[in-house]
GROMACS .gro file of C-alpha atoms in nm:
model
  287
    1MET     CA    1  35.725  16.279   0.586
    2MET     CA    2  35.703  16.484   0.215
    3SER     CA    3  36.003  16.636   0.095
    4ASP     CA    4  36.080  16.934   0.126
    5LYS     CA    5  36.333  16.917  -0.171
    6PRO     CA    6  36.264  17.042  -0.505
    7GLY     CA    7  36.251  16.820  -0.752
    8LYS     CA    8  36.194  16.508  -0.589
    9PRO     CA    9  35.780  16.436  -0.617
   10ALA     CA   10  35.571  16.308  -0.283
   11PRO     CA   11  35.442  15.981  -0.313
   12ARG     CA   12  35.097  15.934  -0.427
   13ARG     CA   13  34.839  15.804  -0.221
   14GLU     CA   14  34.755  15.451  -0.334
   15ARG     CA   15  34.337  15.494  -0.433
   16PHE     CA   16  34.106  15.220  -0.320
   17ASN     CA   17  33.870  15.115  -0.551
   18PRO     CA   18  33.657  14.854  -0.309
   19ASN     CA   19  33.593  14.676  -0.663
   20ALA     CA   20  33.886  14.608  -0.737
   21LEU     CA   21  33.905  14.319  -0.393
   22ARG     CA   22  33.947  13.989  -0.483
   23TRP     CA   23  33.833  13.824  -0.212
   24ASP     CA   24  33.826  13.439  -0.332
   25GLY     CA   25  34.108  13.227  -0.145
   26ASP     CA   26  34.376  13.338  -0.154
   27ASN     CA   27  34.299  13.627  -0.230
   28LEU     CA   28  34.082  13.742   0.093
   29GLU     CA   29  34.411  13.852   0.309
   30PRO     CA   30  34.553  14.078   0.161
   31SER     CA   31  34.227  14.252   0.040
   32LEU     CA   32  34.156  14.241   0.411
   33GLU     CA   33  34.474  14.437   0.496
   34ARG     CA   34  34.333  14.664   0.163
   35LEU     CA   35  33.993  14.747   0.360
   36PHE     CA   36  34.147  14.756   0.681
   37ARG     CA   37  34.499  15.097   0.519
   38PHE     CA   38  34.195  15.269   0.364
   39THR     CA   39  33.955  15.248   0.665
   40VAL     CA   40  34.168  15.383   0.894
   41GLY     CA   41  34.297  15.625   0.662
   42LYS     CA   42  33.976  15.733   0.614
   43ALA     CA   43  33.964  15.800   1.053
   44GLU     CA   44  34.317  15.907   1.036
   45SER     CA   45  34.218  16.159   0.804
   46SER     CA   46  33.938  16.285   0.970
   47ILE     CA   47  34.168  16.341   1.280
   48ARG     CA   48  34.426  16.555   1.097
   49TRP     CA   49  34.148  16.803   0.936
   50TYR     CA   50  34.011  16.825   1.252
   51ASP     CA   51  34.337  16.877   1.463
   52ALA     CA   52  34.497  17.107   1.190
   53LYS     CA   53  34.084  17.317   1.153
   54SER     CA   54  34.116  17.358   1.584
   55ARG     CA   55  34.441  17.552   1.600
   56PRO     CA   56  34.386  17.852   1.427
   57LYS     CA   57  34.020  17.819   1.658
   58LYS     CA   58  34.200  17.787   1.910
   59ARG     CA   59  34.395  18.115   1.920
   60TRP     CA   60  34.096  18.324   1.811
   61ALA     CA   61  33.945  18.237   2.072
   62GLN     CA   62  34.221  18.227   2.350
   63THR     CA   63  34.299  18.624   2.160
   64LEU     CA   64  33.982  18.726   2.205
   65ARG     CA   65  33.897  18.572   2.544
   66VAL     CA   66  34.190  18.683   2.698
   67THR     CA   67  34.108  19.030   2.535
   68ALA     CA   68  33.775  19.014   2.682
   69ILE     CA   69  33.915  18.954   3.048
   70LEU     CA   70  34.122  19.264   2.992
   71ALA     CA   71  33.891  19.449   2.918
   72THR     CA   72  33.667  19.369   3.127
   73ALA     CA   73  33.897  19.444   3.435
   74LEU     CA   74  34.041  19.710   3.302
   75GLY     CA   75  33.689  19.850   3.275
   76GLY     CA   76  33.660  19.810   3.614
   77ILE     CA   77  34.032  19.970   3.719
   78LEU     CA   78  33.923  20.289   3.543
   79PRO     CA   79  33.715  20.473   3.731
   80ILE     CA   80  33.878  20.413   4.089
   81LEU     CA   81  34.266  20.524   3.848
   82SER     CA   82  34.058  20.846   3.757
   83GLN     CA   83  33.941  20.951   4.122
   84MET     CA   84  34.271  20.959   4.233
   85PRO     CA   85  34.420  21.271   4.163
   86LEU     CA   86  34.830  21.371   4.087
   87ALA     CA   87  34.936  21.546   4.378
   88GLU     CA   88  35.132  21.891   4.156
   89LYS     CA   89  34.849  21.887   3.890
   90ALA     CA   90  34.568  21.877   4.118
   91SER     CA   91  34.440  21.616   3.738
   92VAL     CA   92  34.294  21.329   3.736
   93LEU     CA   93  34.516  21.026   3.592
   94PHE     CA   94  34.241  20.899   3.375
   95ASN     CA   95  33.904  20.995   3.263
   96PRO     CA   96  33.704  20.766   3.381
   97ALA     CA   97  33.533  20.737   3.056
   98TRP     CA   98  33.755  20.525   2.895
   99ALA     CA   99  33.604  20.276   3.096
  100SER     CA  100  33.299  20.222   2.896
  101VAL     CA  101  33.538  20.205   2.571
  102ALA     CA  102  33.672  19.931   2.742
  103ILE     CA  103  33.391  19.731   2.853
  104ALA     CA  104  33.299  19.829   2.517
  105VAL     CA  105  33.620  19.666   2.390
  106ALA     CA  106  33.499  19.294   2.597
  107ALA     CA  107  33.189  19.342   2.429
  108THR     CA  108  33.305  19.385   2.127
  109ALA     CA  109  33.544  19.084   2.159
  110LEU     CA  110  33.327  18.830   2.329
  111GLY     CA  111  33.051  18.947   2.047
  112LEU     CA  112  33.290  18.853   1.752
  113ASP     CA  113  33.363  18.409   1.927
  114ARG     CA  114  33.031  18.438   1.915
  115PHE     CA  115  32.913  18.516   1.591
  116PHE     CA  116  33.215  18.382   1.452
  117GLY     CA  117  33.210  18.048   1.715
  118PHE     CA  118  33.573  18.007   1.756
  119SER     CA  119  33.572  17.917   2.055
  120SER     CA  120  33.280  17.679   2.062
  121ALA     CA  121  33.414  17.546   1.707
  122TRP     CA  122  33.789  17.439   1.942
  123MET     CA  123  33.573  17.303   2.172
  124ARG     CA  124  33.300  17.116   1.917
  125PHE     CA  125  33.649  17.038   1.695
  126MET     CA  126  33.918  16.867   2.042
  127THR     CA  127  33.605  16.688   2.122
  128THR     CA  128  33.533  16.529   1.792
  129GLN     CA  129  33.881  16.395   1.733
  130MET     CA  130  33.922  16.243   2.092
  131HIS     CA  131  33.625  16.061   1.996
  132ILE     CA  132  33.745  15.991   1.626
  133GLN     CA  133  34.104  15.896   1.771
  134SER     CA  134  33.961  15.669   2.051
  135LYS     CA  135  33.744  15.487   1.824
  136LEU     CA  136  34.010  15.404   1.596
  137GLU     CA  137  34.227  15.269   1.867
  138ALA     CA  138  33.937  15.028   2.011
  139PHE     CA  139  33.893  14.975   1.656
  140GLN     CA  140  34.314  14.874   1.529
  141TYR     CA  141  34.282  14.697   1.885
  142ASN     CA  142  34.040  14.480   1.756
  143TRP     CA  143  34.134  14.359   1.446
  144MET     CA  144  34.505  14.261   1.600
  145GLN     CA  145  34.253  14.070   1.824
  146GLU     CA  146  34.072  13.937   1.513
  147ARG     CA  147  34.438  13.833   1.327
  148ALA     CA  148  34.610  13.678   1.615
  149ALA     CA  149  34.310  13.443   1.656
  150TRP     CA  150  34.390  13.324   1.245
  151GLY     CA  151  34.729  13.239   1.410
  152ALA     CA  152  34.881  13.138   1.144
  153THR     CA  153  34.674  13.013   0.907
  154PRO     CA  154  34.477  13.217   0.658
  155PRO     CA  155  34.067  13.324   0.679
  156GLY     CA  156  33.808  13.124   0.665
  157PHE     CA  157  33.538  13.325   0.522
  158GLU     CA  158  33.377  13.370   0.765
  159GLN     CA  159  33.621  13.574   0.981
  160ALA     CA  160  33.678  13.716   0.704
  161GLN     CA  161  33.276  13.892   0.689
  162ALA     CA  162  33.302  13.946   1.034
  163MET     CA  163  33.636  14.164   0.974
  164ILE     CA  164  33.456  14.334   0.668
  165VAL     CA  165  33.155  14.451   0.901
  166ASN     CA  166  33.371  14.542   1.193
  167CYS     CA  167  33.545  14.796   0.903
  168ALA     CA  168  33.214  14.937   0.827
  169ASN     CA  169  33.039  14.951   1.146
  170PHE     CA  170  33.358  15.139   1.277
  171ALA     CA  171  33.359  15.427   0.905
  172ALA     CA  172  32.926  15.439   0.955
  173GLU     CA  173  33.064  15.517   1.404
  174VAL     CA  174  33.358  15.746   1.217
  175SER     CA  175  33.018  15.938   0.938
  176LYS     CA  176  32.871  15.951   1.231
  177LEU     CA  177  33.068  16.209   1.474
  178VAL     CA  178  33.135  16.395   1.148
  179GLU     CA  179  32.791  16.390   1.109
  180ASP     CA  180  32.738  16.503   1.405
  181GLU     CA  181  32.985  16.737   1.437
  182THR     CA  182  32.890  16.934   1.124
  183GLN     CA  183  32.498  16.984   1.214
  184ALA     CA  184  32.616  17.077   1.587
  185TRP     CA  185  32.782  17.375   1.384
  186VAL     CA  186  32.481  17.436   1.170
  187SER     CA  187  32.222  17.485   1.470
  188GLU     CA  188  32.446  17.715   1.606
  189PHE     CA  189  32.543  17.965   1.322
  190GLN     CA  190  32.106  17.958   1.227
  191ASN     CA  191  32.082  18.076   1.632
  192VAL     CA  192  32.420  18.276   1.592
  193LEU     CA  193  32.206  18.442   1.290
  194ARG     CA  194  31.827  18.428   1.456
  195ARG     CA  195  32.043  18.609   1.792
  196LEU     CA  196  32.158  18.836   1.590
  197ASP     CA  197  31.818  18.912   1.371
  198GLU     CA  198  31.649  18.987   1.696
  199THR     CA  199  31.920  19.205   1.832
  200GLY     CA  200  31.888  19.433   1.515
  201LYS     CA  201  31.557  19.393   1.532
  202ALA     CA  202  31.513  19.485   1.817
  203GLN     CA  203  31.779  19.801   1.876
  204ILE     CA  204  31.607  19.915   1.562
  205ALA     CA  205  31.261  19.924   1.735
  206ALA     CA  206  31.465  20.092   2.044
  207THR     CA  207  31.649  20.382   1.836
  208ALA     CA  208  31.253  20.435   1.648
  209THR     CA  209  31.240  20.855   1.614
  210GLY     CA  210  30.963  20.967   1.783
  211ALA     CA  211  30.807  21.377   1.755
  212ILE     CA  212  30.687  21.625   2.012
  213VAL     CA  213  30.395  21.828   1.961
  214ALA     CA  214  30.439  22.193   2.187
  215LYS     CA  215  30.115  22.321   2.258
  216VAL     CA  216  30.100  22.666   2.301
  217ASP     CA  217  29.800  22.757   2.506
  218ASN     CA  218  29.835  23.130   2.392
  219GLY     CA  219  30.039  23.143   2.121
  220ALA     CA  220  29.808  23.312   1.908
  221ASN     CA  221  29.878  23.563   2.117
  222CYS     CA  222  30.211  23.596   1.980
  223ALA     CA  223  30.122  23.836   1.671
  224ASP     CA  224  30.429  23.736   1.478
  225GLY     CA  225  30.445  23.303   1.640
  226TRP     CA  226  30.651  23.220   1.824
  227ARG     CA  227  31.002  22.987   1.812
  228LEU     CA  228  30.979  22.672   1.903
  229THR     CA  229  31.390  22.527   2.015
  230VAL     CA  230  31.424  22.173   2.103
  231ALA     CA  231  31.776  22.046   2.163
  232GLY     CA  232  31.984  21.942   1.915
  233LYS     CA  233  31.727  22.070   1.657
  234SER     CA  234  31.677  22.370   1.391
  235PRO     CA  235  31.496  22.669   1.551
  236GLN     CA  236  31.159  22.555   1.403
  237HIS     CA  237  30.885  22.906   1.373
  238HIS     CA  238  30.537  22.875   1.424
  239ARG     CA  239  30.215  22.992   1.459
  240GLY     CA  240  29.919  22.963   1.628
  241GLU     CA  241  29.911  22.691   1.962
  242SER     CA  242  30.083  22.424   1.828
  243GLY     CA  243  30.414  22.347   1.659
  244VAL     CA  244  30.583  21.971   1.575
  245VAL     CA  245  30.908  21.843   1.566
  246SER     CA  246  30.983  21.570   1.403
  247ASP     CA  247  31.293  21.268   1.389
  248VAL     CA  248  31.357  21.323   1.772
  249PHE     CA  249  31.547  21.014   1.865
  250PRO     CA  250  31.436  20.841   2.179
  251GLY     CA  251  31.581  21.044   2.476
  252SER     CA  252  31.581  21.338   2.761
  253TYR     CA  253  31.540  21.686   2.564
  254LYS     CA  254  31.461  22.041   2.641
  255VAL     CA  255  31.179  22.190   2.484
  256THR     CA  256  31.148  22.587   2.447
  257VAL     CA  257  30.922  22.852   2.312
  258SER     CA  258  30.989  23.183   2.311
  259GLY     CA  259  30.840  23.530   2.095
  260GLU     CA  260  30.627  23.806   2.188
  261ILE     CA  261  30.298  23.918   2.371
  262ASP     CA  262  30.188  24.292   2.292
  263GLY     CA  263  30.607  24.390   2.276
  264ARG     CA  264  30.699  24.160   2.572
  265PRO     CA  265  30.945  23.945   2.613
  266VAL     CA  266  30.801  23.530   2.707
  267GLN     CA  267  30.962  23.203   2.684
  268ALA     CA  268  30.853  22.900   2.857
  269GLU     CA  269  31.065  22.586   2.851
  270THR     CA  270  31.000  22.193   3.012
  271MET     CA  271  31.265  21.862   2.978
  272VAL     CA  272  31.035  21.555   2.783
  273GLN     CA  273  31.136  21.172   2.757
  274VAL     CA  274  31.044  21.070   2.455
  275PRO     CA  275  31.057  20.699   2.384
  276PRO     CA  276  31.105  20.527   2.128
  277GLY     CA  277  30.906  20.577   1.822
  278GLY     CA  278  30.678  20.847   2.073
  279ILE     CA  279  30.519  21.129   1.999
  280VAL     CA  280  30.473  21.296   2.392
  281GLU     CA  281  30.264  21.646   2.399
  282VAL     CA  282  30.381  21.905   2.555
  283PRO     CA  283  30.206  22.175   2.683
  284LEU     CA  284  30.332  22.564   2.763
  285THR     CA  285  30.218  22.847   2.836
  286LEU     CA  286  30.427  23.198   2.725
  287ALA     CA  287  30.482  23.394   3.012
   0.00000   0.00000   0.00000
């Protein structure tokens, strides 16, 4: 364990140089030990990395998931509470609109979890860490078994070659686990970006503005023209038999036309549904 006391330097980790290993008779055993420590150290370093990185992922995943659960539950309870008026004031306890806010909070929490990949990363990190730990323990037991086979005699060249192969195979297995986890992260991130792009395009298409074309068959009879009013839009003055209101978002609108024919006020109105990016013609007759 590193000391926290000032002035006491941390112990320096021995740098491993495979080219410095010597494989002649007297150096076989110490070289194998150095190779073993290096191979185990790399695996343990990967385990520590995944353990350290999984902790904040776990905290965020649990926080966002609990938030989503509580907000969803609150969204289901609020409409019921809104039907329970206070006896003294005869008013509701809660506005039912808060249920929509709670559901939106739950959806946002889940969306953040999916975008940043907290839950999936936590599970990937734990799984990879456990797999590396399992393979490390198997490798260590196998190494001890090989060492026991030496007895009191130093290892021979064939034994040394077999143990070097074991180290190489174990290191390759650890690297493959890390590579698979990284590839899973890349694939997940690409899928998230693709879904976000598709969602963004769908939202743009769903909110594309359209237009309302009012066709007033007796509009020409209004000597001073007629007024076209669409809910949420400024009134427009038109002459003739048609008028257009552009930049209308999708939804239901009340369309009203009014004017004077032979000094008599006339009016017509109707409800229209404007689809995303659609142009709606509205036939009207002033009366």
